[in-house]
């Protein structure tokens, strides 16, 4: 495995840094763009990147807070959250960065020409939107992305996004996998029902998996909501999905 910090061209031609890992095997492999959660590109997200490389994928996690300035990832992420994720990461900017990351991974010598995206928390919402906005993607995984359906403003979270992105679902072109915890509050089970109902109505290719006894962030080993059994099964679902959609040469 080779893991390193790389740079690629993002939205508006901006230079964006990201954490990359890839296997050393000679045969071409599929690629995965990993979208970090609200805490930022932290140790766990980098572990996720290396997990994909260990399992035979090239992976890149763009630092979506990169424009907030240099510094330790935790300080940069804190500044972005204080500003408000909607302001720090407007949708068009994030989609441009994801498109740039997708182009980058597909252009690498070891690529088989296919790329997917996976996101967690805020990154899950962004992965859902990318499935509708970035046509170069071959698959997308939304892990408990909140605020996909419109939310009533929460006075305790004045900087949280409230406008949903479900209205973009007619444009969805990539198959979607959703992973959710039934104890989560954003998205709660009703919100997941609403998303599922709309995707079914539109005839989109998707599959959702929901886990009892799991809340928000239940994959993250350093998170208080980590649930081992549910996370292990969820990861099996993720790799089975990507194996189908990414691990064969693009025709």
Coordinates of C-alpha atoms in Angstrom, one line a residue:
X1 CA 0.0 0.0 0.0
X2 CA 1.1 3.5 -0.8
X3 CA -0.5 6.4 1.3
X4 CA 0.3 10.0 0.8
X5 CA -1.0 13.6 0.6
X6 CA -1.8 14.6 -3.0
X7 CA -3.1 17.7 -4.7
X8 CA -5.7 18.0 -7.4
X9 CA -7.7 20.6 -9.2
X10 CA -11.1 21.3 -7.6
X11 CA -13.9 23.8 -8.0
X12 CA -13.0 27.0 -10.0
X13 CA -9.5 25.6 -10.6
X14 CA -8.6 25.7 -6.9
X15 CA -5.7 23.5 -5.7
X16 CA -7.2 21.0 -3.2
X17 CA -5.2 18.7 -1.0
X18 CA -6.4 15.2 -0.1
X19 CA -5.3 12.0 1.6
X20 CA -4.7 9.1 -0.9
X21 CA -4.0 5.4 -0.6
X22 CA -3.7 2.7 -3.2
X23 CA -2.7 -0.9 -3.4
X24 CA 0.7 -1.8 -5.0
X25 CA -0.9 -4.6 -7.2
X26 CA -0.2 -4.3 -10.9
X27 CA -3.7 -4.9 -12.1
X28 CA -6.1 -1.9 -12.6
X29 CA -8.5 -1.2 -9.8
X30 CA -11.6 0.8 -9.1
X31 CA -11.4 4.1 -7.2
X32 CA -13.3 5.6 -4.3
X33 CA -13.6 9.2 -3.4
X34 CA -14.1 9.4 0.4
X35 CA -16.0 12.4 1.8
X36 CA -15.2 13.2 5.4
X37 CA -17.8 13.8 8.1
X38 CA -18.4 17.1 9.8
X39 CA -15.4 16.8 12.2
X40 CA -13.2 17.0 9.2
X41 CA -10.5 14.8 7.6
X42 CA -9.5 13.2 10.9
X43 CA -7.7 10.1 11.8
X44 CA -10.7 7.8 11.3
X45 CA -11.4 9.1 7.8
X46 CA -7.8 8.4 6.9
X47 CA -8.2 4.9 8.3
X48 CA -11.2 4.6 5.9
X49 CA -9.0 5.6 3.0
X50 CA -6.4 2.9 3.9
X51 CA -9.1 0.3 4.4
X52 CA -10.2 0.8 0.8
X53 CA -6.6 0.4 -0.3
X54 CA -6.2 -2.7 1.8
X55 CA -9.3 -4.2 0.1
X56 CA -8.0 -3.5 -3.4
X57 CA -9.3 0.0 -4.2
X58 CA -7.5 3.3 -4.9
X59 CA -9.0 5.9 -2.5
X60 CA -8.8 9.7 -2.2
X61 CA -10.3 11.8 0.6
X62 CA -10.4 15.5 -0.4
X63 CA -10.1 18.0 2.4
X64 CA -13.3 19.8 1.8
X65 CA -12.3 22.4 4.4
X66 CA -9.0 23.1 2.6
X67 CA -10.0 26.7 1.8
X68 CA -10.5 27.6 5.4
X69 CA -6.7 28.0 5.6
X70 CA -3.6 26.1 6.6
X71 CA -3.2 24.5 10.0
X72 CA -4.0 21.4 11.9
X73 CA -7.0 19.6 10.5
X74 CA -9.0 19.9 13.8
X75 CA -8.5 23.7 13.9
X76 CA -9.4 24.1 10.3
X77 CA -12.5 21.9 10.7
X78 CA -13.6 23.9 13.8
X79 CA -13.3 27.1 11.9
X80 CA -15.4 25.7 9.1
X81 CA -18.1 24.5 11.5
X82 CA -18.2 27.8 13.3
X83 CA -18.7 29.6 10.0
X84 CA -21.5 27.1 9.2
X85 CA -21.2 24.2 6.9
X86 CA -23.6 25.7 4.3
X87 CA -21.2 28.7 4.0
X88 CA -17.9 26.8 4.4
X89 CA -19.0 24.1 1.9
X90 CA -21.6 25.5 -0.5
X91 CA -23.1 22.7 -2.7
X92 CA -21.6 24.0 -6.0
X93 CA -18.1 24.2 -4.5
X94 CA -18.3 20.7 -3.0
X95 CA -19.6 19.2 -6.2
X96 CA -16.8 20.9 -8.1
X97 CA -14.3 19.4 -5.7
X98 CA -15.8 16.0 -6.0
X99 CA -15.8 16.2 -9.8
X100 CA -12.1 17.2 -9.6
X101 CA -11.3 14.3 -7.3
X102 CA -13.2 11.9 -9.5
X103 CA -11.3 13.1 -12.6
X104 CA -8.0 12.8 -10.6
X105 CA -8.5 9.2 -9.5
X106 CA -9.7 8.1 -12.9
X107 CA -6.6 9.6 -14.5
X108 CA -4.1 7.7 -12.4
X109 CA -2.1 4.9 -14.1
X110 CA -3.6 2.1 -11.9
X111 CA -7.3 3.1 -12.5
X112 CA -9.7 0.7 -14.3
X113 CA -11.7 3.7 -15.4
X114 CA -14.4 3.5 -12.7
X115 CA -14.9 5.6 -9.6
X116 CA -17.4 5.8 -6.8
X117 CA -18.0 8.1 -3.9
X118 CA -18.8 7.3 -0.2
X119 CA -19.6 9.9 2.4
X120 CA -20.3 10.0 6.1
X121 CA -22.6 12.4 8.0
X122 CA -22.3 15.7 6.1
X123 CA -20.3 13.7 3.5
X124 CA -23.3 11.3 3.1
X125 CA -25.5 14.2 2.1
X126 CA -22.8 15.3 -0.3
X127 CA -22.5 11.8 -1.7
X128 CA -26.2 11.7 -2.4
X129 CA -26.0 15.1 -4.2
X130 CA -22.9 13.9 -6.1
X131 CA -24.9 11.0 -7.4
X132 CA -27.2 13.6 -9.0
X133 CA -24.6 16.1 -10.0
X134 CA -21.3 14.4 -11.0
X135 CA -22.0 12.2 -14.1
X136 CA -18.5 10.7 -14.0
X137 CA -19.4 8.7 -10.9
X138 CA -20.3 5.0 -11.3
X139 CA -21.7 4.4 -7.8
X140 CA -22.4 6.3 -4.6
X141 CA -22.8 5.4 -0.9
X142 CA -24.6 7.6 1.6
X143 CA -23.8 6.8 5.2
X144 CA -26.3 8.5 7.4
X145 CA -26.3 11.7 5.5
X146 CA -28.6 14.2 7.2
X147 CA -30.7 17.1 5.8
X148 CA -31.4 15.4 2.5
X149 CA -35.1 16.2 3.0
X150 CA -35.9 19.8 4.1
X151 CA -35.6 20.3 7.9
X152 CA -37.2 22.8 10.2
X153 CA -34.6 25.2 11.5
X154 CA -33.1 24.1 14.8
X155 CA -32.4 27.0 17.2
X156 CA -29.7 24.9 18.9
X157 CA -27.8 24.5 15.6
X158 CA -28.1 27.8 13.8
X159 CA -25.4 27.0 11.3
X160 CA -26.7 23.6 10.2
X161 CA -28.1 23.3 6.7
X162 CA -31.9 23.1 6.6
X163 CA -32.7 23.2 2.9
X164 CA -32.8 19.6 1.5
X165 CA -31.4 18.2 -1.7
X166 CA -34.1 15.6 -2.3
X167 CA -35.4 17.8 -5.2
X168 CA -32.3 16.9 -7.1
X169 CA -33.2 13.2 -7.0
X170 CA -34.7 13.2 -10.6
X171 CA -31.1 13.9 -11.8
X172 CA -29.6 10.9 -10.0
X173 CA -27.5 8.9 -12.5
X174 CA -25.3 6.7 -10.2
X175 CA -26.7 3.7 -8.3
X176 CA -27.0 4.5 -4.6
X177 CA -26.4 2.5 -1.4
X178 CA -27.7 3.9 1.8
X179 CA -26.6 2.9 5.3
X180 CA -28.6 4.2 8.3
X181 CA -29.0 3.7 12.0
X182 CA -32.6 3.5 13.3
X183 CA -31.6 5.4 16.5
X184 CA -30.3 8.4 14.4
X185 CA -32.1 11.7 14.6
X186 CA -30.9 13.3 11.4
X187 CA -31.7 11.4 9.3
X188 CA -34.3 9.8 11.5
X189 CA -36.3 6.7 10.2
X190 CA -39.1 8.9 8.9
X191 CA -36.7 10.9 6.8
X192 CA -35.1 7.7 5.4
X193 CA -38.7 6.6 4.6
X194 CA -39.3 9.8 2.7
X195 CA -36.0 9.4 0.7
X196 CA -36.8 5.8 -0.1
X197 CA -40.3 6.7 -1.2
X198 CA -39.1 9.4 -3.6
X199 CA -36.4 7.2 -5.1
X200 CA -38.8 4.4 -5.6
X201 CA -41.3 6.8 -7.3
X202 CA -38.6 8.0 -9.6
X203 CA -37.5 4.4 -10.5
X204 CA -33.9 5.0 -9.3
X205 CA -31.4 2.2 -8.7
X206 CA -30.8 2.1 -5.0
X207 CA -30.7 -0.1 -1.9
X208 CA -31.0 1.0 1.7
X209 CA -29.9 -0.9 4.8
X210 CA -31.1 0.1 8.3
X211 CA -29.7 -1.0 11.6
X212 CA -31.4 -1.3 15.0
X213 CA -29.4 -0.2 18.0
X214 CA -27.3 2.1 15.8
X215 CA -27.2 5.9 15.8
X216 CA -25.2 8.6 14.0
X217 CA -21.6 7.7 13.2
X218 CA -21.8 4.0 14.1
X219 CA -19.0 3.0 11.8
X220 CA -16.4 5.4 13.5
X221 CA -14.3 3.4 15.9
X222 CA -13.4 6.5 17.9
X223 CA -17.0 7.7 18.1
X224 CA -19.2 7.1 21.2
X225 CA -21.9 5.7 18.9
X226 CA -19.7 3.0 17.4
X227 CA -21.5 -0.3 17.1
X228 CA -19.2 -3.1 16.2
X229 CA -21.7 -5.7 14.9
X230 CA -23.7 -3.2 12.9
X231 CA -20.5 -1.6 11.5
X232 CA -19.0 -4.9 10.4
X233 CA -22.2 -5.9 8.5
X234 CA -22.5 -2.4 7.1
X235 CA -18.9 -2.5 5.7
X236 CA -19.7 -5.9 4.1
X237 CA -22.7 -4.2 2.3
X238 CA -20.4 -1.3 1.2
X239 CA -17.8 -3.6 -0.3
X240 CA -20.3 -5.9 -2.0
X241 CA -21.9 -2.8 -3.6
X242 CA -18.6 -1.3 -4.8
X243 CA -17.4 -4.7 -6.0
X244 CA -20.3 -5.0 -8.3
X245 CA -20.1 -1.4 -9.7
X246 CA -16.4 -0.6 -9.6
X247 CA -14.2 -3.7 -9.9
X248 CA -14.4 -4.3 -13.6
X249 CA -12.9 -2.4 -16.5
X250 CA -15.0 0.5 -17.8
X251 CA -16.3 -0.4 -21.3

